[in-house]
Each structure stands twice: as C-alpha cells, then as structure tokens.
C-alpha cells in the first residue's frame, strides 16, 4: 500500500547533505561545471519540504551538456531528458546514492534563474516561506506517494510556485538583494 507524500519541517542537516553530494559530484564534473548549487525547498531555511535534496549542476554553455551527460552516466546517473522543461536536463540518481534530484542547467538560462531567484527570494521572505510551506503540507495530506499522486501534488502547487517565481523576477528587477554568491541554489 502506498502512503501519503511526506513533507516535513525544515531539517538543518539538509545543507550538510547537499555539501556531501556536491563533494561527491565535483571531482567528476569540476572541469565542466561553473557551479553546483543547492536548489529547491531544502535550500530554504524554515521551508517545509520532501526530504530530497535538489541540485543544479550549472554549466557555462549548452555545448557542454553532452560531455556532462556522459560523465554523470559513468557515475551511475540515468539521463531522463528535460522532463518537459526546455533548458534543463534531469538525472535519476544511482540506486546506492542518497535520495536526491539532479539537474543540469546553463548559467543564466530561464531554468537556472527560476531555481536560484526563487530560492533567494524565499530566503529573504519568511512570510512567503510560511505560505508556501502551509500549502505543501496540506497538499501532501491529500495525495498518495505514487506516480499519479506526485504529479497531482506538483500540479496543485504550481500556481503558487509560478506566482513566487514571478515575484522573484520582480524583486531582481527592482534591485532587491537576492543572491547569496551562488554556492547554494533553489
């Protein structure tokens, strides 16, 4: 029997888990990657999240992607294509690795900016973190942890995510401080 989607309170160990994953990946992609960033809800202190670390390997240009895909495949990652988001490549983690989502994006591309601007926007706005967390917890109680339930969960939170992404671009345009140096992404 499949349980409900697990969304829990922020865990202060998530940044350490990211660092461990980054350190494991870096030797294999350092010459190809501009950075490896912690992205997603686990990168936002105080944000409720599924206990799965999201990472972006950021490359300088799209021409680097085939070499990166090859290197990650050699490390046991399975390339999954863009999963419907042009400009972002997704990878399934090797079975023995801790659970995480790995993506590759081109620096400054829409998928890259969506991730880091939203992360940085939420880091500066605890009221929005509380709002987003409350929605995620409520939705997790409604949907099962199977493939359909996860799709429905993502779809149900997409309007708020899109609103927050739009606000993050407005904040950037207004000159609000939104970057933390790039080491730890959305």
PDB file of C-alpha atoms in Angstrom:
ATOM      1  CA  UNK A   1       0.000   0.000   0.000  1.00  0.00           C
ATOM      2  CA  UNK A   2       1.321   3.412  -0.943  1.00  0.00           C
ATOM      3  CA  UNK A   3       1.406   6.052   1.801  1.00  0.00           C
ATOM      4  CA  UNK A   4       0.957   9.764   1.622  1.00  0.00           C
ATOM      5  CA  UNK A   5       3.546  12.168   0.255  1.00  0.00           C
ATOM      6  CA  UNK A   6       5.987  13.034   3.035  1.00  0.00           C
ATOM      7  CA  UNK A   7       6.522  16.759   3.554  1.00  0.00           C
ATOM      8  CA  UNK A   8       8.176  17.683   6.805  1.00  0.00           C
ATOM      9  CA  UNK A   9       9.579  20.629   8.685  1.00  0.00           C
ATOM     10  CA  UNK A  10      12.885  22.108   7.582  1.00  0.00           C
ATOM     11  CA  UNK A  11      15.835  19.957   8.625  1.00  0.00           C
ATOM     12  CA  UNK A  12      19.034  21.879   9.459  1.00  0.00           C
ATOM     13  CA  UNK A  13      21.009  18.865   8.190  1.00  0.00           C
ATOM     14  CA  UNK A  14      19.876  19.450   4.576  1.00  0.00           C
ATOM     15  CA  UNK A  15      22.725  21.878   3.779  1.00  0.00           C
ATOM     16  CA  UNK A  16      25.198  19.245   5.011  1.00  0.00           C
ATOM     17  CA  UNK A  17      23.569  16.585   2.833  1.00  0.00           C
ATOM     18  CA  UNK A  18      23.876  18.965  -0.122  1.00  0.00           C
ATOM     19  CA  UNK A  19      27.565  19.547   0.645  1.00  0.00           C
ATOM     20  CA  UNK A  20      28.169  15.799   0.778  1.00  0.00           C
ATOM     21  CA  UNK A  21      26.504  15.314  -2.613  1.00  0.00           C
ATOM     22  CA  UNK A  22      28.367  18.307  -4.075  1.00  0.00           C
ATOM     23  CA  UNK A  23      31.689  16.944  -2.850  1.00  0.00           C
ATOM     24  CA  UNK A  24      30.933  13.548  -4.399  1.00  0.00           C
ATOM     25  CA  UNK A  25      29.994  15.080  -7.776  1.00  0.00           C
ATOM     26  CA  UNK A  26      32.607  17.829  -8.024  1.00  0.00           C
ATOM     27  CA  UNK A  27      35.643  15.674  -8.891  1.00  0.00           C
ATOM     28  CA  UNK A  28      33.778  14.184 -11.847  1.00  0.00           C
ATOM     29  CA  UNK A  29      32.417  17.436 -13.303  1.00  0.00           C
ATOM     30  CA  UNK A  30      34.648  20.246 -11.995  1.00  0.00           C
ATOM     31  CA  UNK A  31      36.168  20.998 -15.408  1.00  0.00           C
ATOM     32  CA  UNK A  32      32.675  21.202 -16.980  1.00  0.00           C
ATOM     33  CA  UNK A  33      30.630  22.921 -14.263  1.00  0.00           C
ATOM     34  CA  UNK A  34      30.597  26.600 -13.378  1.00  0.00           C
ATOM     35  CA  UNK A  35      28.995  25.641 -10.042  1.00  0.00           C
ATOM     36  CA  UNK A  36      26.901  23.061  -8.247  1.00  0.00           C
ATOM     37  CA  UNK A  37      24.027  24.717  -6.435  1.00  0.00           C
ATOM     38  CA  UNK A  38      21.595  23.615  -3.739  1.00  0.00           C
ATOM     39  CA  UNK A  39      18.128  24.369  -5.080  1.00  0.00           C
ATOM     40  CA  UNK A  40      14.552  23.539  -4.129  1.00  0.00           C
ATOM     41  CA  UNK A  41      12.795  23.827  -0.798  1.00  0.00           C
ATOM     42  CA  UNK A  42      15.551  22.053   1.141  1.00  0.00           C
ATOM     43  CA  UNK A  43      17.775  25.054   0.289  1.00  0.00           C
ATOM     44  CA  UNK A  44      15.434  27.492   2.064  1.00  0.00           C
ATOM     45  CA  UNK A  45      15.763  27.625   5.864  1.00  0.00           C
ATOM     46  CA  UNK A  46      12.379  27.188   7.510  1.00  0.00           C
ATOM     47  CA  UNK A  47      10.658  25.774   4.415  1.00  0.00           C
ATOM     48  CA  UNK A  48       8.704  22.545   4.707  1.00  0.00           C
ATOM     49  CA  UNK A  49       9.876  20.057   2.108  1.00  0.00           C
ATOM     50  CA  UNK A  50      10.077  16.493   0.954  1.00  0.00           C
ATOM     51  CA  UNK A  51      13.387  15.191   2.363  1.00  0.00           C
ATOM     52  CA  UNK A  52      15.014  15.083  -1.071  1.00  0.00           C
ATOM     53  CA  UNK A  53      17.943  17.378  -1.914  1.00  0.00           C
ATOM     54  CA  UNK A  54      17.735  19.138  -5.296  1.00  0.00           C
ATOM     55  CA  UNK A  55      20.991  20.098  -7.018  1.00  0.00           C
ATOM     56  CA  UNK A  56      21.735  22.060 -10.177  1.00  0.00           C
ATOM     57  CA  UNK A  57      24.987  21.487 -11.998  1.00  0.00           C
ATOM     58  CA  UNK A  58      25.420  24.824 -13.752  1.00  0.00           C
ATOM     59  CA  UNK A  59      27.413  24.862 -16.993  1.00  0.00           C
ATOM     60  CA  UNK A  60      28.589  27.877 -18.982  1.00  0.00           C
ATOM     61  CA  UNK A  61      27.130  26.788 -22.332  1.00  0.00           C
ATOM     62  CA  UNK A  62      24.767  24.209 -23.801  1.00  0.00           C
ATOM     63  CA  UNK A  63      27.621  22.665 -25.819  1.00  0.00           C
ATOM     64  CA  UNK A  64      28.929  21.251 -22.513  1.00  0.00           C
ATOM     65  CA  UNK A  65      25.794  19.159 -21.890  1.00  0.00           C
ATOM     66  CA  UNK A  66      26.752  16.019 -23.892  1.00  0.00           C
ATOM     67  CA  UNK A  67      30.058  15.693 -22.036  1.00  0.00           C
ATOM     68  CA  UNK A  68      28.299  16.283 -18.706  1.00  0.00           C
ATOM     69  CA  UNK A  69      25.624  13.686 -19.508  1.00  0.00           C
ATOM     70  CA  UNK A  70      28.366  11.194 -20.374  1.00  0.00           C
ATOM     71  CA  UNK A  71      30.302  11.883 -17.153  1.00  0.00           C
ATOM     72  CA  UNK A  72      27.206  11.548 -14.997  1.00  0.00           C
ATOM     73  CA  UNK A  73      26.251   8.308 -16.771  1.00  0.00           C
ATOM     74  CA  UNK A  74      29.693   6.940 -15.883  1.00  0.00           C
ATOM     75  CA  UNK A  75      28.849   7.692 -12.227  1.00  0.00           C
ATOM     76  CA  UNK A  76      25.600   5.718 -12.407  1.00  0.00           C
ATOM     77  CA  UNK A  77      23.172   8.553 -13.134  1.00  0.00           C
ATOM     78  CA  UNK A  78      20.456   7.909 -15.711  1.00  0.00           C
ATOM     79  CA  UNK A  79      19.714  10.836 -18.043  1.00  0.00           C
ATOM     80  CA  UNK A  80      15.951  11.463 -18.172  1.00  0.00           C
ATOM     81  CA  UNK A  81      15.865  14.317 -20.711  1.00  0.00           C
ATOM     82  CA  UNK A  82      14.268  17.639 -19.854  1.00  0.00           C
ATOM     83  CA  UNK A  83      11.066  16.212 -18.302  1.00  0.00           C
ATOM     84  CA  UNK A  84       9.064  18.918 -20.055  1.00  0.00           C
ATOM     85  CA  UNK A  85      11.236  21.875 -19.048  1.00  0.00           C
ATOM     86  CA  UNK A  86      13.330  23.041 -22.011  1.00  0.00           C
ATOM     87  CA  UNK A  87      16.820  24.102 -20.983  1.00  0.00           C
ATOM     88  CA  UNK A  88      17.020  21.763 -18.008  1.00  0.00           C
ATOM     89  CA  UNK A  89      18.331  18.197 -18.098  1.00  0.00           C
ATOM     90  CA  UNK A  90      17.248  15.776 -15.355  1.00  0.00           C
ATOM     91  CA  UNK A  91      19.068  12.755 -13.975  1.00  0.00           C
ATOM     92  CA  UNK A  92      17.945   9.838 -11.845  1.00  0.00           C
ATOM     93  CA  UNK A  93      20.376   9.151  -9.018  1.00  0.00           C
ATOM     94  CA  UNK A  94      22.190   5.823  -8.801  1.00  0.00           C
ATOM     95  CA  UNK A  95      20.365   3.288  -6.584  1.00  0.00           C
ATOM     96  CA  UNK A  96      23.078   3.309  -3.901  1.00  0.00           C
ATOM     97  CA  UNK A  97      23.124   7.122  -3.572  1.00  0.00           C
ATOM     98  CA  UNK A  98      21.143   9.064  -1.005  1.00  0.00           C
ATOM     99  CA  UNK A  99      17.856  10.241  -2.476  1.00  0.00           C
ATOM    100  CA  UNK A 100      18.264  13.447  -4.476  1.00  0.00           C
ATOM    101  CA  UNK A 101      17.188  15.149  -7.686  1.00  0.00           C
ATOM    102  CA  UNK A 102      19.976  16.230 -10.015  1.00  0.00           C
ATOM    103  CA  UNK A 103      19.566  18.712 -12.850  1.00  0.00           C
ATOM    104  CA  UNK A 104      21.884  20.459 -15.247  1.00  0.00           C
ATOM    105  CA  UNK A 105      21.216  23.980 -16.473  1.00  0.00           C
ATOM    106  CA  UNK A 106      23.072  26.630 -18.446  1.00  0.00           C
ATOM    107  CA  UNK A 107      24.160  29.627 -16.384  1.00  0.00           C
ATOM    108  CA  UNK A 108      21.697  32.500 -16.774  1.00  0.00           C
ATOM    109  CA  UNK A 109      19.084  30.358 -18.582  1.00  0.00           C
ATOM    110  CA  UNK A 110      15.428  30.530 -17.572  1.00  0.00           C
ATOM    111  CA  UNK A 111      15.514  27.201 -15.661  1.00  0.00           C
ATOM    112  CA  UNK A 112      18.670  28.295 -13.814  1.00  0.00           C
ATOM    113  CA  UNK A 113      17.241  31.704 -12.909  1.00  0.00           C
ATOM    114  CA  UNK A 114      13.880  30.207 -11.905  1.00  0.00           C
ATOM    115  CA  UNK A 115      15.686  27.980  -9.409  1.00  0.00           C
ATOM    116  CA  UNK A 116      18.136  30.460  -7.883  1.00  0.00           C
ATOM    117  CA  UNK A 117      15.914  33.552  -7.914  1.00  0.00           C
ATOM    118  CA  UNK A 118      13.050  31.693  -6.244  1.00  0.00           C
ATOM    119  CA  UNK A 119      15.404  30.181  -3.672  1.00  0.00           C
ATOM    120  CA  UNK A 120      16.946  33.542  -2.878  1.00  0.00           C
ATOM    121  CA  UNK A 121      13.575  35.329  -2.852  1.00  0.00           C
ATOM    122  CA  UNK A 122      12.188  32.843  -0.327  1.00  0.00           C
ATOM    123  CA  UNK A 123      15.319  33.047   1.824  1.00  0.00           C
ATOM    124  CA  UNK A 124      14.570  36.736   2.310  1.00  0.00           C
ATOM    125  CA  UNK A 125      10.800  36.444   2.861  1.00  0.00           C
ATOM    126  CA  UNK A 126       9.735  34.263   5.808  1.00  0.00           C
ATOM    127  CA  UNK A 127       6.080  35.202   5.245  1.00  0.00           C
ATOM    128  CA  UNK A 128       6.169  33.641   1.771  1.00  0.00           C
ATOM    129  CA  UNK A 129       8.023  30.593   3.164  1.00  0.00           C
ATOM    130  CA  UNK A 130       5.224  30.094   5.713  1.00  0.00           C
ATOM    131  CA  UNK A 131       2.573  30.452   2.991  1.00  0.00           C
ATOM    132  CA  UNK A 132       4.333  28.021   0.642  1.00  0.00           C
ATOM    133  CA  UNK A 133       5.052  25.544   3.457  1.00  0.00           C
ATOM    134  CA  UNK A 134       1.412  25.541   4.595  1.00  0.00           C
ATOM    135  CA  UNK A 135       0.231  24.740   1.077  1.00  0.00           C
ATOM    136  CA  UNK A 136       2.774  21.949   0.657  1.00  0.00           C
ATOM    137  CA  UNK A 137       1.847  20.314   3.973  1.00  0.00           C
ATOM    138  CA  UNK A 138      -1.877  20.498   3.162  1.00  0.00           C
ATOM    139  CA  UNK A 139      -1.361  19.054  -0.327  1.00  0.00           C
ATOM    140  CA  UNK A 140       0.861  16.261   0.964  1.00  0.00           C
ATOM    141  CA  UNK A 141      -2.022  15.116   3.167  1.00  0.00           C
ATOM    142  CA  UNK A 142      -4.303  14.933   0.108  1.00  0.00           C
ATOM    143  CA  UNK A 143      -2.124  12.972  -2.313  1.00  0.00           C
ATOM    144  CA  UNK A 144      -0.650   9.497  -2.248  1.00  0.00           C
ATOM    145  CA  UNK A 145       3.063   8.862  -2.728  1.00  0.00           C
ATOM    146  CA  UNK A 146       2.631   7.102  -6.058  1.00  0.00           C
ATOM    147  CA  UNK A 147       3.446   8.492  -9.507  1.00  0.00           C
ATOM    148  CA  UNK A 148      -0.065   9.909 -10.056  1.00  0.00           C
ATOM    149  CA  UNK A 149      -0.176  11.411  -6.561  1.00  0.00           C
ATOM    150  CA  UNK A 150       3.205  13.099  -7.045  1.00  0.00           C
ATOM    151  CA  UNK A 151       2.053  14.549 -10.386  1.00  0.00           C
ATOM    152  CA  UNK A 152      -1.183  15.797  -8.789  1.00  0.00           C
ATOM    153  CA  UNK A 153       0.761  17.290  -5.854  1.00  0.00           C
ATOM    154  CA  UNK A 154       3.093  19.156  -8.222  1.00  0.00           C
ATOM    155  CA  UNK A 155       0.195  20.374 -10.348  1.00  0.00           C
ATOM    156  CA  UNK A 156      -1.731  21.567  -7.286  1.00  0.00           C
ATOM    157  CA  UNK A 157       1.149  23.721  -6.030  1.00  0.00           C
ATOM    158  CA  UNK A 158       2.180  25.028  -9.460  1.00  0.00           C
ATOM    159  CA  UNK A 159       0.051  28.214  -9.359  1.00  0.00           C
ATOM    160  CA  UNK A 160       1.723  29.366  -6.138  1.00  0.00           C
ATOM    161  CA  UNK A 161       5.174  28.383  -7.402  1.00  0.00           C
ATOM    162  CA  UNK A 162       4.593  30.376 -10.607  1.00  0.00           C
ATOM    163  CA  UNK A 163       3.417  33.370  -8.551  1.00  0.00           C
ATOM    164  CA  UNK A 164       6.510  33.190  -6.333  1.00  0.00           C
ATOM    165  CA  UNK A 165       8.844  32.809  -9.336  1.00  0.00           C
ATOM    166  CA  UNK A 166       7.241  35.894 -10.923  1.00  0.00           C
ATOM    167  CA  UNK A 167       7.723  37.828  -7.662  1.00  0.00           C
ATOM    168  CA  UNK A 168      11.377  36.728  -7.576  1.00  0.00           C
ATOM    169  CA  UNK A 169      11.960  38.224 -11.032  1.00  0.00           C
ATOM    170  CA  UNK A 170      10.234  41.460  -9.978  1.00  0.00           C
ATOM    171  CA  UNK A 171      12.435  41.629  -6.871  1.00  0.00           C
ATOM    172  CA  UNK A 172      15.520  41.080  -9.031  1.00  0.00           C
ATOM    173  CA  UNK A 173      14.472  43.826 -11.456  1.00  0.00           C
ATOM    174  CA  UNK A 174      13.850  46.178  -8.528  1.00  0.00           C
ATOM    175  CA  UNK A 175      17.371  45.546  -7.300  1.00  0.00           C
ATOM    176  CA  UNK A 176      16.411  43.670  -4.141  1.00  0.00           C
ATOM    177  CA  UNK A 177      19.325  41.705  -2.802  1.00  0.00           C
ATOM    178  CA  UNK A 178      18.520  38.214  -3.982  1.00  0.00           C
ATOM    179  CA  UNK A 179      21.796  36.396  -4.482  1.00  0.00           C
ATOM    180  CA  UNK A 180      23.958  34.713  -1.899  1.00  0.00           C
ATOM    181  CA  UNK A 181      27.023  34.166  -4.035  1.00  0.00           C
ATOM    182  CA  UNK A 182      25.638  31.207  -5.965  1.00  0.00           C
ATOM    183  CA  UNK A 183      27.016  28.334  -3.913  1.00  0.00           C
ATOM    184  CA  UNK A 184      23.668  27.071  -2.669  1.00  0.00           C
ATOM    185  CA  UNK A 185      20.623  27.239  -5.144  1.00  0.00           C
ATOM    186  CA  UNK A 186      16.679  26.696  -5.293  1.00  0.00           C
TER     187      UNK A 186
END
